[in-house]
Short mmCIF file of C-alpha atoms in Angstrom, two decimals:
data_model
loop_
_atom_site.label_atom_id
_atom_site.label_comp_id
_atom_site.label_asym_id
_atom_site.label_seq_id
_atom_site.Cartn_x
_atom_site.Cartn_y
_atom_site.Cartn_z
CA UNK A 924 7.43 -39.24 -19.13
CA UNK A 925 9.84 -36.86 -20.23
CA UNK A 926 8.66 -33.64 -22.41
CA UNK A 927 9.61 -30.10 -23.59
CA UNK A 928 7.94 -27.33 -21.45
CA UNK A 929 8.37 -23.94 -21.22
CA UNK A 930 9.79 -22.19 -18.39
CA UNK A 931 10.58 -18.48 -17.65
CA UNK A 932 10.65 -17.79 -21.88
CA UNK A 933 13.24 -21.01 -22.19
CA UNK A 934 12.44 -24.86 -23.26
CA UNK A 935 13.91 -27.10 -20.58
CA UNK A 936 12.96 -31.01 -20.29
CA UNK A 937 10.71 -32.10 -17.30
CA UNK A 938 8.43 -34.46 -15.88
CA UNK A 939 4.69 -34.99 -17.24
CA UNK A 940 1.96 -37.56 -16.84
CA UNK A 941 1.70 -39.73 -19.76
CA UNK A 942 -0.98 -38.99 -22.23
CA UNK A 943 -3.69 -41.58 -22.62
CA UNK A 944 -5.64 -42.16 -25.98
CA UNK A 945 -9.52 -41.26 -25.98
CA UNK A 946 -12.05 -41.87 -28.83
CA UNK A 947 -9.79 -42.07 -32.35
CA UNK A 948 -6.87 -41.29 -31.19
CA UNK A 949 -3.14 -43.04 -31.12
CA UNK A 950 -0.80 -43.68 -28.46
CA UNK A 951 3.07 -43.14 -29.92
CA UNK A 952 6.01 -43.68 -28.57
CA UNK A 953 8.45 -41.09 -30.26
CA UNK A 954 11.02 -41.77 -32.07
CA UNK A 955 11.97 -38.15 -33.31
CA UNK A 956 10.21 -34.60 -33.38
CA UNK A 957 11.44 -31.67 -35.52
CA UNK A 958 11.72 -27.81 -34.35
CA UNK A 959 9.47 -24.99 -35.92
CA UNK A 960 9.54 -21.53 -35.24
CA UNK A 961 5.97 -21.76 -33.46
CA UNK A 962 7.89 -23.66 -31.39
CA UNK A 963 10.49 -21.38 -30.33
CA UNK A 964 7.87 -18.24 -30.30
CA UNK A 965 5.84 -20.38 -27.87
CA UNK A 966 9.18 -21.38 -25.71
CA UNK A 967 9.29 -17.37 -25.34
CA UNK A 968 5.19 -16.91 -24.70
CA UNK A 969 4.29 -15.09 -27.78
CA UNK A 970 2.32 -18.04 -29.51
CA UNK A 971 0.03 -19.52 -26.99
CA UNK A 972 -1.31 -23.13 -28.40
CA UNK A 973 -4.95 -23.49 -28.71
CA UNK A 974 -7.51 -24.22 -26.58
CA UNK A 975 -7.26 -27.74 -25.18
CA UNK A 976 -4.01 -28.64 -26.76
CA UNK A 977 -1.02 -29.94 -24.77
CA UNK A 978 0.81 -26.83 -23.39
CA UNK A 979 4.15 -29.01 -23.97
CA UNK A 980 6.45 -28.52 -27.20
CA UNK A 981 6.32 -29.88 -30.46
CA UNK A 982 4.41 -29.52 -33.81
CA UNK A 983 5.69 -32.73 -35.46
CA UNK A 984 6.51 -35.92 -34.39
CA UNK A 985 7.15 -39.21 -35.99
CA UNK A 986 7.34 -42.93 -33.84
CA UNK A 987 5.92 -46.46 -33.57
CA UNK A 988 1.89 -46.58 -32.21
CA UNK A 989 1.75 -48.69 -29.15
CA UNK A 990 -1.90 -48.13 -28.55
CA UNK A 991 -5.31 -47.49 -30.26
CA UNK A 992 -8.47 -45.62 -28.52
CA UNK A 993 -11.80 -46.73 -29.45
CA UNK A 994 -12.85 -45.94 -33.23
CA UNK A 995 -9.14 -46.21 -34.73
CA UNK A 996 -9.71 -47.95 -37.89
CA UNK A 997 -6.24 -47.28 -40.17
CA UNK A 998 -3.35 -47.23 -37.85
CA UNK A 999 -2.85 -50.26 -34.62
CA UNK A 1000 0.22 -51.35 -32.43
CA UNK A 1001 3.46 -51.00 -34.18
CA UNK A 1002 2.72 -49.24 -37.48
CA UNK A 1003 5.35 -46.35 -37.94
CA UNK A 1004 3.12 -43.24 -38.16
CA UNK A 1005 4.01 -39.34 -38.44
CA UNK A 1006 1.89 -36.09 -37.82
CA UNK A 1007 1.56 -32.24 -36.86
CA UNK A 1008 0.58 -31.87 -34.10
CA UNK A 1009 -1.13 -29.03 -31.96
CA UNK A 1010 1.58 -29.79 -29.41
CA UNK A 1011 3.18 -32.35 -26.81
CA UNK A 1012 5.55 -33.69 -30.23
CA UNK A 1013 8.53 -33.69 -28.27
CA UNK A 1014 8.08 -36.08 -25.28
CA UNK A 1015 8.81 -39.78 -25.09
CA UNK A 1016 5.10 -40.45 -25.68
CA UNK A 1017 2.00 -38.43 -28.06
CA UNK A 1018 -1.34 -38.62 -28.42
CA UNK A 1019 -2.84 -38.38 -32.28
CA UNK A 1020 -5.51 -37.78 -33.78
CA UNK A 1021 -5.52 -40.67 -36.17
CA UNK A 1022 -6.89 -38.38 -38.93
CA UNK A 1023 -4.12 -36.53 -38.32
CA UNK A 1024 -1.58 -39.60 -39.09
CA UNK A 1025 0.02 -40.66 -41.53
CA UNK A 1026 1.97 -43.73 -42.80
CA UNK A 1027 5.97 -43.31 -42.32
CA UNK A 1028 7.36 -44.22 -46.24
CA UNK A 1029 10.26 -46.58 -45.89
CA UNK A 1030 12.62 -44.49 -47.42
CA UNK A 1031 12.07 -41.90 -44.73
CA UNK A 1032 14.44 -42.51 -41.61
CA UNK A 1033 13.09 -41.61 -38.24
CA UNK A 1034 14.94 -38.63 -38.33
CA UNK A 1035 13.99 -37.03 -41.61
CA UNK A 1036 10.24 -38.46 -40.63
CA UNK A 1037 10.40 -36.10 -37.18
CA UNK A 1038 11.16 -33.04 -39.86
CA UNK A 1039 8.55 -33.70 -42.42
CA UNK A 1040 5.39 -33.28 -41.48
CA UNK A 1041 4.77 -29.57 -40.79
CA UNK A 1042 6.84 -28.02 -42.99
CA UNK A 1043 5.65 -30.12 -46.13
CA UNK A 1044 2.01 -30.07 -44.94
CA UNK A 1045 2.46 -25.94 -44.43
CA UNK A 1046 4.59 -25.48 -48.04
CA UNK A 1047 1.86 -27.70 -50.14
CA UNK A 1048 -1.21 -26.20 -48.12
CA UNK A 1049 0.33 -22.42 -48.63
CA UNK A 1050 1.70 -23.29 -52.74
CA UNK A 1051 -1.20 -25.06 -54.01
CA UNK A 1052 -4.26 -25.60 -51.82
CA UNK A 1053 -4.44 -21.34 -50.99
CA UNK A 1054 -2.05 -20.25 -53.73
CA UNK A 1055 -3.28 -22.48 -56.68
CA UNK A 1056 0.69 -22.66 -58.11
CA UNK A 1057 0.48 -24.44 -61.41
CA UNK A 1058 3.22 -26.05 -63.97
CA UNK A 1059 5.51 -23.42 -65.70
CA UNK A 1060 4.66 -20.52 -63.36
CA UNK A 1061 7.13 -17.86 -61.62
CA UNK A 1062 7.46 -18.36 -57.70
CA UNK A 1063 9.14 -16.63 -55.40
CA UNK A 1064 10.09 -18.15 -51.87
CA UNK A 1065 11.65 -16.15 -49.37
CA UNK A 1066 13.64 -17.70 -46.56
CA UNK A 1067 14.25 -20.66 -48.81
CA UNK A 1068 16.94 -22.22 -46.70
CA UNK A 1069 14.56 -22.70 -43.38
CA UNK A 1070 12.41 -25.43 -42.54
CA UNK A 1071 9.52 -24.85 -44.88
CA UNK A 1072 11.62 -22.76 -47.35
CA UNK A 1073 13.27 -26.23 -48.29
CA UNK A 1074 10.32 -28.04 -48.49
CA UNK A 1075 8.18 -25.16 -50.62
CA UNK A 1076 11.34 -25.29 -53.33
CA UNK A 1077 11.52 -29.00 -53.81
CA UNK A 1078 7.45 -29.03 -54.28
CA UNK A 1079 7.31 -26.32 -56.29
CA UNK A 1080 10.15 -27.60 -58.85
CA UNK A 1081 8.67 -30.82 -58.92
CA UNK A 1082 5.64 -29.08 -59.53
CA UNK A 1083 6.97 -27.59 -62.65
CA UNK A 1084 7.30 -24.08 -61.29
CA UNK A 1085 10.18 -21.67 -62.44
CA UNK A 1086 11.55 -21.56 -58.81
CA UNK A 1087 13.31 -18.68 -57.22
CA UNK A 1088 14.32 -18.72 -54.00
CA UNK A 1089 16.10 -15.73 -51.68
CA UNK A 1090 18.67 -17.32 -49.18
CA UNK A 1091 20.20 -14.82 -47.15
CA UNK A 1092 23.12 -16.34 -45.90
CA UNK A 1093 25.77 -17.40 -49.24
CA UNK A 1094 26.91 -19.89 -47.82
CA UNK A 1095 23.44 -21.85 -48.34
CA UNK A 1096 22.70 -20.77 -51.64
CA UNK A 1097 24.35 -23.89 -53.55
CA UNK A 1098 22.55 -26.04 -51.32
CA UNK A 1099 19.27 -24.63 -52.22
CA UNK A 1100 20.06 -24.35 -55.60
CA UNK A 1101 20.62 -27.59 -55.82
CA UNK A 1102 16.93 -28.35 -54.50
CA UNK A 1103 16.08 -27.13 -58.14
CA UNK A 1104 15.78 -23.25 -57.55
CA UNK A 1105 17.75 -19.90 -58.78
CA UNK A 1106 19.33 -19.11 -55.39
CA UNK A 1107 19.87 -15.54 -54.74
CA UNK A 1108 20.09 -12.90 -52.03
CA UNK A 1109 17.15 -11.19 -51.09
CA UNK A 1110 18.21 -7.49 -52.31
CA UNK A 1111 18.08 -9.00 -55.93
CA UNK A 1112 14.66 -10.40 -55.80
CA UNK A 1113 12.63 -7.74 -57.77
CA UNK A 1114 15.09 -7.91 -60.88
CA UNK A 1115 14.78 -11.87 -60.70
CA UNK A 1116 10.63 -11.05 -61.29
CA UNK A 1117 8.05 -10.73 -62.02
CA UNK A 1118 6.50 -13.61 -60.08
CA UNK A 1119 2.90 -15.21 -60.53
CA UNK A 1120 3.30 -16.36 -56.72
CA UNK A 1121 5.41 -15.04 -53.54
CA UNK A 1122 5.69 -17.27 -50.62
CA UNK A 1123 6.37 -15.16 -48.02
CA UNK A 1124 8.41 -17.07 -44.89
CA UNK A 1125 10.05 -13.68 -43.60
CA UNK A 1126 7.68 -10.73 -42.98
CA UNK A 1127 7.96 -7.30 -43.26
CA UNK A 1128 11.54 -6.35 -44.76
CA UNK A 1129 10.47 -7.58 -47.89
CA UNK A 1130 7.81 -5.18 -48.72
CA UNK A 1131 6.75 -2.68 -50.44
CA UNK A 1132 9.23 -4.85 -52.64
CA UNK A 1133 6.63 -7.89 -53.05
CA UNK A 1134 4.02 -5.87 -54.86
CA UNK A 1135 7.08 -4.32 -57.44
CA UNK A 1136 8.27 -7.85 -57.90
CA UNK A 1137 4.52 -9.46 -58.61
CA UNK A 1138 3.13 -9.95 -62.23
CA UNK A 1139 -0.46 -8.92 -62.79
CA UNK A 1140 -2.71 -10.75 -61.22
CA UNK A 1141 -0.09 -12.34 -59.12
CA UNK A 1142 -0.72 -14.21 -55.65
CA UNK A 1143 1.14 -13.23 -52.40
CA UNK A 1144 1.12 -16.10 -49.51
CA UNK A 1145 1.85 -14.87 -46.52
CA UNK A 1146 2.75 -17.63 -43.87
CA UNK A 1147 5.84 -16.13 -41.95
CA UNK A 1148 6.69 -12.71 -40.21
CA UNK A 1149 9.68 -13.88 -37.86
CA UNK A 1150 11.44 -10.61 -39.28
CA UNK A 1151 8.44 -8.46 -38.47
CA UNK A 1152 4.67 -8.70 -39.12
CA UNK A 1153 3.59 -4.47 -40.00
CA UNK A 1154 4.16 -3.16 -43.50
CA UNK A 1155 2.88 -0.29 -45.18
CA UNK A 1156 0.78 -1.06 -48.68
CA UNK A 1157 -0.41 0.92 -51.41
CA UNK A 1158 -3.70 0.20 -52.12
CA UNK A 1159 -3.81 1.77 -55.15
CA UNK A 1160 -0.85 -0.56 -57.03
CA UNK A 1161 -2.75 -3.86 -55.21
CA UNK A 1162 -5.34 -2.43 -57.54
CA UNK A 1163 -3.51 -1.88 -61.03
CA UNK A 1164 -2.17 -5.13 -60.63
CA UNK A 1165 -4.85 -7.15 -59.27
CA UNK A 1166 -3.13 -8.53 -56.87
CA UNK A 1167 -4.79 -11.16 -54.64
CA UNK A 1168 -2.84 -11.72 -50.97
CA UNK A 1169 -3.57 -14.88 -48.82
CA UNK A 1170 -2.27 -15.23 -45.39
CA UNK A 1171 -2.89 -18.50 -43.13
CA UNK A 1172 -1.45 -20.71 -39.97
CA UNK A 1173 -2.08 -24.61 -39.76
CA UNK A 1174 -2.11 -25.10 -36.03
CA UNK A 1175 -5.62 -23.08 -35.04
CA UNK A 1176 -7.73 -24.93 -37.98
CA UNK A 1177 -10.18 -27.46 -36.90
CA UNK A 1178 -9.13 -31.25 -36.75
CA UNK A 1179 -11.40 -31.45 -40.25
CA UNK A 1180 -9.52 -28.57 -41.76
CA UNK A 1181 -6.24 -30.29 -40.44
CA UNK A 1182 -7.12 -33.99 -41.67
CA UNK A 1183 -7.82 -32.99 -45.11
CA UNK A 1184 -4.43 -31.04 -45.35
CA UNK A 1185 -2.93 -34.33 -44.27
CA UNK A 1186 -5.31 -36.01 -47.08
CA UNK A 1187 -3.64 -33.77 -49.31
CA UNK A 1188 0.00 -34.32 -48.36
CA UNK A 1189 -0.41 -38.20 -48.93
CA UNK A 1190 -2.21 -37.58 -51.91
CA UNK A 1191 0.24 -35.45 -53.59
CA UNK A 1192 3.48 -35.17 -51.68
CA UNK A 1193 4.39 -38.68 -50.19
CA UNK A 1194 4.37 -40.49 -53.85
CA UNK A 1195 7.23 -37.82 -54.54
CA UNK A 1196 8.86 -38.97 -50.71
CA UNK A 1197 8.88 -42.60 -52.25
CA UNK A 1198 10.12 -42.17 -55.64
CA UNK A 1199 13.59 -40.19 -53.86
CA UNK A 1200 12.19 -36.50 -55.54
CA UNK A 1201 12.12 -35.15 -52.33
CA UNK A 1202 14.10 -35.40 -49.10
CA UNK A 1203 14.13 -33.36 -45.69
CA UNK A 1204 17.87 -31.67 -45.09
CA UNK A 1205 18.58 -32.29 -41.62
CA UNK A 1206 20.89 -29.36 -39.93
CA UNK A 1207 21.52 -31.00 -36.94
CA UNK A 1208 19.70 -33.60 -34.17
CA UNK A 1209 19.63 -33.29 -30.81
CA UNK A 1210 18.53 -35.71 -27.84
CA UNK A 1211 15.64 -35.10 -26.01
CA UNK A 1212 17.66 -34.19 -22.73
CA UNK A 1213 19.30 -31.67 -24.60
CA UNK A 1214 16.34 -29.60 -25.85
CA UNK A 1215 17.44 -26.61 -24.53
CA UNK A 1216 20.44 -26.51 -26.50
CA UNK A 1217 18.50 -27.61 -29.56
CA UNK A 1218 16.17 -24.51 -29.65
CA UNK A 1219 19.16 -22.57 -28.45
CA UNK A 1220 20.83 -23.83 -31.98
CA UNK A 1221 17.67 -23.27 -33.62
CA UNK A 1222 17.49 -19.77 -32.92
CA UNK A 1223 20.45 -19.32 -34.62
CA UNK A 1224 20.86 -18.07 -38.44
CA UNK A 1225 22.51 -19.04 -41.34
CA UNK A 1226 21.51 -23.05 -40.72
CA UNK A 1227 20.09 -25.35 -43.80
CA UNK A 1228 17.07 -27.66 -43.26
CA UNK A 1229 15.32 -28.98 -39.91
CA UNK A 1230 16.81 -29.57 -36.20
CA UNK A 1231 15.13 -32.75 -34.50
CA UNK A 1232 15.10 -34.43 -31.27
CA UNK A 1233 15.33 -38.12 -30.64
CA UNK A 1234 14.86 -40.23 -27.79
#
């Protein structure tokens, strides 16, 4: 079959045996796969996947099952299914965990179903399962107009959060506005606070300012550092303000620790998929031959919302 490997710090397309199901696991053909920035950190070898996962691309996928392994007991032959994976989503076939799937909503088109997964699983895991984010708190989300950004504002509005989001690029502020957040450039954040919870998608140009912006007792979430992972911190105003700081990743947790966040997003998230309260922006789709060009495109700033590959 055809899947995304990695090749001299550069995702190309090339030839790989088929995957085969074991004990509860799926067989799915896919129909589309969305782009993370694990993805592209792998592509350039400094994010190795863990050990025994597929050293192929792809975090999320969404398709049709053509096969069950022994102990599947929710998911068979042609049931539309979607997941994050630890890799191998972007090929023509995937192997799932099947407590790691979950049922495709019908108002979800392939497309926007290849997006979903990981950055809703990651934005309710960070907001509300490590965070604790409740109705009518302050949160602040930077990188708002990426991937999870987009996710993490329409969750935490429809949470009942006061919502505001730092978008560097103006051109994508309305459109994250309109998600149901105060859209603003990243410079203004501190005024726009103080904040019971920062979600923190970029790294390390937004501190020292973090701690400034947080309320007492505040909650930092740190699940991104594309823009640079050391900062310096003084311990002492951590202290005065009580400040409690989380930092996680999805991918290395056990398949236990990676079910129940799935548990979670079906619980909570996919009811708000169904009713129309939440969507997945798509930036732009790609076919699978032209992956290269895809994570070429991803790489590139100033985009809103998810790039995907289909067949």
């Amino acid at each position: 079959m055809r899947a995304v490997v990695f090749e001299g710090g550069q995702a190309t397309v090339g030839e790989v045996d088929n995957p085969q199901p074991g004990q509860r696991q799926l067989l799915v053909e896919v129909r589309a796969a969305g782009l993370n920035g694990a993805d592209l950190a792998q592509a350039k070898g400094g994010y190795a996947p863990p050990p025994g996962a597929p050293a192929t691309g792809g975090l999320e996928m969404a398709g049709e099952v053509v096969a069950a392994g022994e102990g599947c007991q929710r998911f068979s032959a042609g049931d539309r299914v979607m997941a994050v994976v630890q890799g191998g989503g972007q090929a023509e076939l995937c192997v799932v965990d099947e407590p790691l799937a979950m049922s495709v909503p019908e108002s979800l088109d392939w497309e926007s179903a290849g997006g979903f997964p990981e950055v809703f699983a990651t934005a309710h895991d960070a907001l509300f399962t490590q965070a604790g984010l409740a109705m009518g708190e302050r949160v602040c989300i930077h990188g708002a107009a990426g991937g999870v950004g987009v996710a993490a504002v329409q969750l935490a509005a429809a949470a009942g959060a006061e919502v505001t989001a730092t978008v560097r690029n103006p051109d994508s502020r309305r459109a994250v506005a309109e998600l149901g957040a105060n859209a603003i450039d990243p410079a203004d954040f501190v005024d726009a606070g103080p904040f019971d919870v920062i979600l923190e998608l970029v790294g390390a140009p937004n501190w020292p300012a973090n701690l400034k912006a947080l309320a007492t007792e505040g909650r930092i979430m740190v699940i991104g550092v594309g823009a640079g992972a050391e900062v310096s911190l003084n311990l002492a105003l951590l202290m005065v303000k009580r400040v409690r700081l989380f930092a996680s990743t999805l991918r290395p947790r056990s398949l236990d620790q990676r079910a129940a966040v799935a548990r979670g997003v079906e619980q909570h998230v996919l009811p708000l998929v169904e009713s129309g309260r939440l969507h997945v922006p798509i930036a732009r789709t790609f076919p699978l031959a032209e992956a290269a060009e895809a994570y070429e495109y991803f790489a590139t700033p100033g985009k809103l919302g998810k790039v995907v590959l289909v067949p």
